[in-house]
XYZ file of N, CA, C and O in Angstrom:
532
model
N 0.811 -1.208 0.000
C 0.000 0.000 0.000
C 0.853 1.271 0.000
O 2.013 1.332 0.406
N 0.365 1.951 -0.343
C 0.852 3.798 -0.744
C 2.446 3.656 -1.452
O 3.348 4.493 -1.405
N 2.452 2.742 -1.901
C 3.663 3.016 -2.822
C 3.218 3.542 -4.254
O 2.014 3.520 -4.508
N 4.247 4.084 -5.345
C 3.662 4.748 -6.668
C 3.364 3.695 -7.285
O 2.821 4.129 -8.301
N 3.359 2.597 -7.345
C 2.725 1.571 -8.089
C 1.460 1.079 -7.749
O 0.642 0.784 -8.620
N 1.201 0.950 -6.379
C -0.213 0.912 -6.292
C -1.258 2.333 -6.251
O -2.467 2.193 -6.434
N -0.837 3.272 -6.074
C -1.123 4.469 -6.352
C -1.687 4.881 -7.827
O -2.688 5.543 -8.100
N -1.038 4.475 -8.409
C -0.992 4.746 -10.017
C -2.152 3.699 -10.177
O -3.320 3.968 -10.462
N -1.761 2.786 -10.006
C -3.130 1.181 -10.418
C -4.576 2.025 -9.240
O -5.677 2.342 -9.689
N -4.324 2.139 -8.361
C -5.716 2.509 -7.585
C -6.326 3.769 -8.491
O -7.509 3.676 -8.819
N -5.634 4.844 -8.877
C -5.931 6.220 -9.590
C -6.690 5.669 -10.702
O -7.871 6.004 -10.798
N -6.011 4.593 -11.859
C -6.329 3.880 -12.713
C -7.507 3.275 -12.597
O -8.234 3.806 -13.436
N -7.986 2.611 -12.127
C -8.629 1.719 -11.759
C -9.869 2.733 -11.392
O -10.658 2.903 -12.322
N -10.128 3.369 -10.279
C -10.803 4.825 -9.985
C -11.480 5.106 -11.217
O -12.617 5.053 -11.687
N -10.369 5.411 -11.531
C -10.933 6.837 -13.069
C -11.477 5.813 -14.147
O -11.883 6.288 -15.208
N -11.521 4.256 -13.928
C -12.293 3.475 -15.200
C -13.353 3.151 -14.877
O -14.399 3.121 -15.526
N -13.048 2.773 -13.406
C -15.026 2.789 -12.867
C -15.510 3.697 -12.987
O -16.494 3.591 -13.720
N -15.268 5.051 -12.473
C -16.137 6.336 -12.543
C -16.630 6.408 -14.089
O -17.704 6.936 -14.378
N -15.714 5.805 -15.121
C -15.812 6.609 -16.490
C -17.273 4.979 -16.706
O -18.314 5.222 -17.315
N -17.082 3.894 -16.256
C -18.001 2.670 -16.574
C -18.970 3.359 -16.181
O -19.862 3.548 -17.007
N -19.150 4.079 -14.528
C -19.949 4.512 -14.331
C -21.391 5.278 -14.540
O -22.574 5.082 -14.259
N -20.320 6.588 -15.418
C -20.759 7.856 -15.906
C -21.844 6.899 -17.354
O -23.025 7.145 -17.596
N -21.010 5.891 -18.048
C -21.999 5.532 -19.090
C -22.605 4.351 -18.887
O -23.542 4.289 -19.683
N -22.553 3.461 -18.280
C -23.739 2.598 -17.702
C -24.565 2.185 -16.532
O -25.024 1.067 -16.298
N -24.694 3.495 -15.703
C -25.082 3.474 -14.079
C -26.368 1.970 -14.503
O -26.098 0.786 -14.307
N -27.058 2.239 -14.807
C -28.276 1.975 -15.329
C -28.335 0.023 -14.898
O -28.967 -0.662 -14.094
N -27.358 -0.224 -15.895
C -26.815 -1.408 -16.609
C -26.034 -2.148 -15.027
O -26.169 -3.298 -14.608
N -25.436 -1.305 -14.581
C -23.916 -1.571 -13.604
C -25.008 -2.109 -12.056
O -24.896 -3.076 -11.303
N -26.066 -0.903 -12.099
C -27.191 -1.558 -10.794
C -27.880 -2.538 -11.599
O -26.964 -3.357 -11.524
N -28.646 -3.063 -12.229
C -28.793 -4.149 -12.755
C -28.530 -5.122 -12.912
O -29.324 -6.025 -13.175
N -26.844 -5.275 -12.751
C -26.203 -6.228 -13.029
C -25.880 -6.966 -11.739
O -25.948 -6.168 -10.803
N -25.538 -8.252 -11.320
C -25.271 -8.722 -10.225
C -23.229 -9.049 -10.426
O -22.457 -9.368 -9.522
N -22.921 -8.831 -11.798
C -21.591 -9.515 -12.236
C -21.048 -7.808 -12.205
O -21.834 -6.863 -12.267
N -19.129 -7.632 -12.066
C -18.605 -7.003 -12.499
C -18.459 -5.985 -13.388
O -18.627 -6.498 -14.494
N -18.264 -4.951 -13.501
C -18.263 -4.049 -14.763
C -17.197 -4.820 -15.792
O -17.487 -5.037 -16.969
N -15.989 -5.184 -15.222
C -14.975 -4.896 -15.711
C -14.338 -7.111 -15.606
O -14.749 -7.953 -14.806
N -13.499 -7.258 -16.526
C -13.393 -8.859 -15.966
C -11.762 -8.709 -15.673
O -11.047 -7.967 -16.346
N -11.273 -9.537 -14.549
C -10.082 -9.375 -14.211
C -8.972 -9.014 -15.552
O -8.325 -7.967 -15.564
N -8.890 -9.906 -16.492
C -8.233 -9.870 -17.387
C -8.154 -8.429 -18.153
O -7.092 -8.206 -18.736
N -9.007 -7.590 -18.201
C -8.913 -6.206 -18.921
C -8.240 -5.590 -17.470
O -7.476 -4.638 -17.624
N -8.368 -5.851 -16.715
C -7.518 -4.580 -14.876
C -6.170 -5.195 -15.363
O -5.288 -4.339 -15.420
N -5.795 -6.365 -15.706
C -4.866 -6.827 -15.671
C -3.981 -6.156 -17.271
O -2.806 -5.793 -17.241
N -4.694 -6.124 -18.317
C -4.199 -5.972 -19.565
C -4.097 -4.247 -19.693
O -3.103 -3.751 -20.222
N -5.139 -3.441 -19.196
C -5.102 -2.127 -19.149
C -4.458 -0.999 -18.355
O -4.167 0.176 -18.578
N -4.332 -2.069 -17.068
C -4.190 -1.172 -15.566
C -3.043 -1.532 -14.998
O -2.221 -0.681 -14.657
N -2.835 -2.889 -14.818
C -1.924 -3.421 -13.954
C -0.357 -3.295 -14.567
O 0.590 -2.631 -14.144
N -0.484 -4.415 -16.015
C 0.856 -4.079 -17.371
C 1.463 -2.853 -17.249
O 2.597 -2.663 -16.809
N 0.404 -1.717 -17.795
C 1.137 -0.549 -18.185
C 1.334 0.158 -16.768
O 2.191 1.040 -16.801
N 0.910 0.019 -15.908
C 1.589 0.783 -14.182
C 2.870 0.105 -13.658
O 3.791 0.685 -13.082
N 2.778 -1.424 -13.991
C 4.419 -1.862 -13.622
C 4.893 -1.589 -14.825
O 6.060 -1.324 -14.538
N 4.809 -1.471 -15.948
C 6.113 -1.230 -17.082
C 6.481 0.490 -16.694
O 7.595 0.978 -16.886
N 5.437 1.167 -16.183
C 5.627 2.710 -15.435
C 6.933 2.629 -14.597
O 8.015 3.216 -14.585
N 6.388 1.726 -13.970
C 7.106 1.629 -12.281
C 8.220 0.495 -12.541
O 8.604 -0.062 -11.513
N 8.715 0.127 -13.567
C 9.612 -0.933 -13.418
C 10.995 -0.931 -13.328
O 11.742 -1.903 -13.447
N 11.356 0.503 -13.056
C 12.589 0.946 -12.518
C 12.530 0.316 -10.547
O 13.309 -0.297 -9.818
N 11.352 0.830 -10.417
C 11.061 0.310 -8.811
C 10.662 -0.839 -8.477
O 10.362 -1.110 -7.314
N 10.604 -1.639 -9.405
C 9.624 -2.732 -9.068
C 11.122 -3.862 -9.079
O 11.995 -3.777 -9.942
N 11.137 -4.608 -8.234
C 12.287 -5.832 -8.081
C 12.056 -7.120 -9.391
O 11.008 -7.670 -9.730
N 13.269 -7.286 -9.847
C 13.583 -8.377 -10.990
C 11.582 -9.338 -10.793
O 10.809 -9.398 -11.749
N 11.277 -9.868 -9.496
C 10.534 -10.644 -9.134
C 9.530 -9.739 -8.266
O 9.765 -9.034 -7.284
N 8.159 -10.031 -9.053
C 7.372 -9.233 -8.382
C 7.229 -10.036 -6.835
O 7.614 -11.198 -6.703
N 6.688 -9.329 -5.822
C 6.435 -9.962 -4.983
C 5.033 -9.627 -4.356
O 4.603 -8.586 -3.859
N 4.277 -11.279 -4.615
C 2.784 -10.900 -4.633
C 3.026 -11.998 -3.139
O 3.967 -12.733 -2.840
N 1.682 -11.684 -2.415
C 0.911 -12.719 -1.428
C -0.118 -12.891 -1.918
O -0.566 -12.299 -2.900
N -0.852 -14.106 -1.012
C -2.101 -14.623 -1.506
C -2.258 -15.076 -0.060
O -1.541 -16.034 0.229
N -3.034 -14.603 0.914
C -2.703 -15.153 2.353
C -3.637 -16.279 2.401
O -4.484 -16.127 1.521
N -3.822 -17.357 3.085
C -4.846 -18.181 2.624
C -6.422 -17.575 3.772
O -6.310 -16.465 4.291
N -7.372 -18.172 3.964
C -8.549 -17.328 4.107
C -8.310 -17.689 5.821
O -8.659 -16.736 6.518
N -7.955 -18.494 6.354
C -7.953 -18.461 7.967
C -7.143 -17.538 8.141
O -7.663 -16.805 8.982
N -6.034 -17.075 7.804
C -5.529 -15.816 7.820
C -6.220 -14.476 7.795
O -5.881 -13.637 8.630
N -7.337 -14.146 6.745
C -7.561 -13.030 6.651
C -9.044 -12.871 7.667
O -9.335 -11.721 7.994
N -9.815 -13.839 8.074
C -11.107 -14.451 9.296
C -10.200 -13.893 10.381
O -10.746 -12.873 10.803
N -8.965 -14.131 11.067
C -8.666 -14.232 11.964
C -9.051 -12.359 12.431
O -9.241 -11.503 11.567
N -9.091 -12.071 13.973
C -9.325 -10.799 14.249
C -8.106 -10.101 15.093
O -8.160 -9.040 15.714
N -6.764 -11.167 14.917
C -5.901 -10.573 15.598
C -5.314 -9.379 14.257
O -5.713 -9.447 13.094
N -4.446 -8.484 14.703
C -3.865 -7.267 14.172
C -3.241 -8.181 12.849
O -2.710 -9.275 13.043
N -3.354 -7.692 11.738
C -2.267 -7.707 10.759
C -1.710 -7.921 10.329
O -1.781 -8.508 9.249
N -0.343 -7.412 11.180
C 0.720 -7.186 11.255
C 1.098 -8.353 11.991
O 2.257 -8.758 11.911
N 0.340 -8.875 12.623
C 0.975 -10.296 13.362
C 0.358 -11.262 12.908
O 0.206 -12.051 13.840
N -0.158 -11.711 11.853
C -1.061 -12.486 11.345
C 0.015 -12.718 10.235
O 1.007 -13.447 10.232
N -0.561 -11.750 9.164
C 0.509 -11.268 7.599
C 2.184 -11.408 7.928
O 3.025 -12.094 7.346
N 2.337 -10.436 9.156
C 3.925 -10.015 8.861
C 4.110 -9.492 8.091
O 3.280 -8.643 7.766
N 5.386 -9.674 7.265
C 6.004 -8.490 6.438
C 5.339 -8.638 5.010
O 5.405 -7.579 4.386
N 4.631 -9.806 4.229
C 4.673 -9.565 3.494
C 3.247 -7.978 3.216
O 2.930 -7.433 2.158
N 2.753 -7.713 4.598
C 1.808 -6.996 4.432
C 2.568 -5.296 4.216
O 1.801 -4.580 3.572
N 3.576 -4.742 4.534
C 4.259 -4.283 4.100
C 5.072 -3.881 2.596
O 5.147 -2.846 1.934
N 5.711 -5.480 2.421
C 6.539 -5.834 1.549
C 5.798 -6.326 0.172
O 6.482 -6.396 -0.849
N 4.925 -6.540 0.147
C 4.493 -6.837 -1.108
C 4.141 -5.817 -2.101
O 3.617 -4.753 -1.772
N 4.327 -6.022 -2.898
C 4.091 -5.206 -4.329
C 2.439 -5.584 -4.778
O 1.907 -4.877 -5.633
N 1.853 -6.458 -4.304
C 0.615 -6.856 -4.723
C 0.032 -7.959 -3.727
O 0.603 -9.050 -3.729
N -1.125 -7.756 -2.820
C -1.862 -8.644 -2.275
C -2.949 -8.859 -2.797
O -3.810 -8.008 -3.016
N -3.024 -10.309 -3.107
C -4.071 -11.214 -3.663
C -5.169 -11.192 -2.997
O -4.822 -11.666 -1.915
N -6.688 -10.863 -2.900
C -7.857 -10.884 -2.196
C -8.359 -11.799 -3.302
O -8.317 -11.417 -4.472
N -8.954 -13.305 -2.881
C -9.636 -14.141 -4.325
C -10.582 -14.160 -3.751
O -10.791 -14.948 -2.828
N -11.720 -12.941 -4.322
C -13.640 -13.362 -3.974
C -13.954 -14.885 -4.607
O -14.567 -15.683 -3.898
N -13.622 -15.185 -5.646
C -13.935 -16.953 -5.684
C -13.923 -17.436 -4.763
O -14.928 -18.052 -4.409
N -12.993 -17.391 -4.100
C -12.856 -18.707 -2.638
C -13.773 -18.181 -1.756
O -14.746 -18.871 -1.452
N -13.612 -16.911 -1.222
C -14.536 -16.530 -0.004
C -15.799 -15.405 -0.561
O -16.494 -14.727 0.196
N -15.878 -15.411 -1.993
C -17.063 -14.040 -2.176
C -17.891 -14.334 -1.479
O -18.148 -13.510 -0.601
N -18.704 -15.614 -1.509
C -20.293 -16.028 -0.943
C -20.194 -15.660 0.420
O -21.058 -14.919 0.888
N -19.347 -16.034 1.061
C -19.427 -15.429 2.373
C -19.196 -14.245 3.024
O -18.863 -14.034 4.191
N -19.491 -13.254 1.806
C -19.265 -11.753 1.965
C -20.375 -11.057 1.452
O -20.738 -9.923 1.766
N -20.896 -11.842 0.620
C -21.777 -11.340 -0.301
C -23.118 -10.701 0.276
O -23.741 -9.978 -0.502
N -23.620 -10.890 1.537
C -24.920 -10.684 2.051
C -24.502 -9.284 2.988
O -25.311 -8.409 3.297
N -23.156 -9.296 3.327
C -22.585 -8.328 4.452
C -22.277 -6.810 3.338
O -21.748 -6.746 2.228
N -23.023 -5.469 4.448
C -22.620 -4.423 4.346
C -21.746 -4.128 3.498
O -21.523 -5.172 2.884
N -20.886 -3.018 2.953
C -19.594 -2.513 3.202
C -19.099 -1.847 4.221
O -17.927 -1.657 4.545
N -20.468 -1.378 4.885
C -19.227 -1.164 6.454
C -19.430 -1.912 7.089
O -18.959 -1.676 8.202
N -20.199 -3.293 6.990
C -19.887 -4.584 7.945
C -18.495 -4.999 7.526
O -17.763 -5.208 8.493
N -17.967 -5.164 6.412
C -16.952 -5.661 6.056
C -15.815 -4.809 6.119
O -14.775 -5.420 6.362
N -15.663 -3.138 5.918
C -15.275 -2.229 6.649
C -14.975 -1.866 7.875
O -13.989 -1.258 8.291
N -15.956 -2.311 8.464
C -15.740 -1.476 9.584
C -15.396 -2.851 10.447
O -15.216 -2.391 11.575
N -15.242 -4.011 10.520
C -15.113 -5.391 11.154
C -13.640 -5.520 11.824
O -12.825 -4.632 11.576
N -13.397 -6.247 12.390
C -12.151 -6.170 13.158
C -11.680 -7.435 12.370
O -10.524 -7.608 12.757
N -11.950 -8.285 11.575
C -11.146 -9.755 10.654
C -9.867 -8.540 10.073
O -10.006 -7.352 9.782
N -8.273 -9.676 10.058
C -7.781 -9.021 9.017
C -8.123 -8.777 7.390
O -7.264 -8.147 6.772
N -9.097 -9.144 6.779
C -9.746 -8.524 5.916
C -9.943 -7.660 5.801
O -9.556 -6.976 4.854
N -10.683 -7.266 6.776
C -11.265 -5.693 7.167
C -9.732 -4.974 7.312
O -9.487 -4.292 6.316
N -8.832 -4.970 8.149
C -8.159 -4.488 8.634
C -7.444 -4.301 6.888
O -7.819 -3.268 6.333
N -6.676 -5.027 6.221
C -6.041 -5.183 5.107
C -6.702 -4.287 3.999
O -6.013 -3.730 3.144
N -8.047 -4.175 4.052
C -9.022 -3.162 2.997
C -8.856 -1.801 3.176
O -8.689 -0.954 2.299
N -8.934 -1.592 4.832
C -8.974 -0.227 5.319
C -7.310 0.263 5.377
O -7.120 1.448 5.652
N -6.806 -0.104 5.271
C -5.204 0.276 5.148
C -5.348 0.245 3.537
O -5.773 1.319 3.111
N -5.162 -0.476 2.794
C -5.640 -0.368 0.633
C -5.933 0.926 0.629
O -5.091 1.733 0.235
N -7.444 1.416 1.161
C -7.863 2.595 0.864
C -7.678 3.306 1.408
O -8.238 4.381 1.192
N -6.806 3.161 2.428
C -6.397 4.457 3.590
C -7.748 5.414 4.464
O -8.034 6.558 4.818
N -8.190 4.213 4.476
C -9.405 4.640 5.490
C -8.497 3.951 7.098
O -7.655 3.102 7.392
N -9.721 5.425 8.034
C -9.243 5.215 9.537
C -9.725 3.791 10.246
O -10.758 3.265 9.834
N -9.149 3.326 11.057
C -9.814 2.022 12.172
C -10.848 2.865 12.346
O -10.882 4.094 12.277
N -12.066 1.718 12.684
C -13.520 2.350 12.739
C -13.138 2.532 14.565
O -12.079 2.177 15.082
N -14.056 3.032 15.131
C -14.109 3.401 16.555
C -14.445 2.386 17.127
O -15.383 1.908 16.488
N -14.240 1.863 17.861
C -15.342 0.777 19.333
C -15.972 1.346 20.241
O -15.325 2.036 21.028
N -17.244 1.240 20.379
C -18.226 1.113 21.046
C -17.855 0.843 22.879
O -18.778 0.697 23.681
């Protein structure tokens, strides 16, 4: 998170939904599927931000993929993840494996939740820890 490579891909990414937005609101609430299918974020967004950034980016990208008892768990983070939550150039979130069990919940249930999920999203978007009650 907040490095110029994910910066650039989040800006990216931003400005293609807003623009999906602006011409198919209509279509986009209607739909229960994606605007966009991984493979175009990947061919449009992702490619041309590391060939940007590939002065900074190491010989070997370095992605995680934490597995899902990892990201359920409600301890901190940082002691869960470790470094690669830091250190990575790209963390893997796969809604395949766990979408269904997200799918009925809020965004600020899933926001605002104490799972490292939650915790890992709200650091992405640089949103604050929600408050406790």
């Amino acid at each position: 998170p907040s490095t110029p490579l994910t910066e650039l891909w989040f800006n990216a990414l931003h400005g293609r939904l807003q623009r999906a937005w602006r011409s198919s609101e209509e279509t986009i609430l209607q739909s229960d599927k994606y605007p966009f299918y991984w493979q175009e974020i990947l061919r449009d967004i992702f490619v041309p931000a590391s060939r940007m950034e590939s002065s900074r980016i190491r010989k070997s990208l370095q992605a995680h993929n934490p597995p899902q008892e990892d990201l359920w768990s409600v301890e901190p983070a940082s002691a869960v993840i470790g470094s690669p939550l830091s250190e990575s150039h790209i963390f893997i979130l796969n809604n395949a494996i766990y979408g269904e069990e997200l799918e009925d919940l809020t965004r600020e249930q899933i926001l605002g939740g104490p799972a490292v999920l939650s915790q890992v999203l709200r650091l992405a978007l640089g949103l604050p820890h929600p408050k406790r009650k």
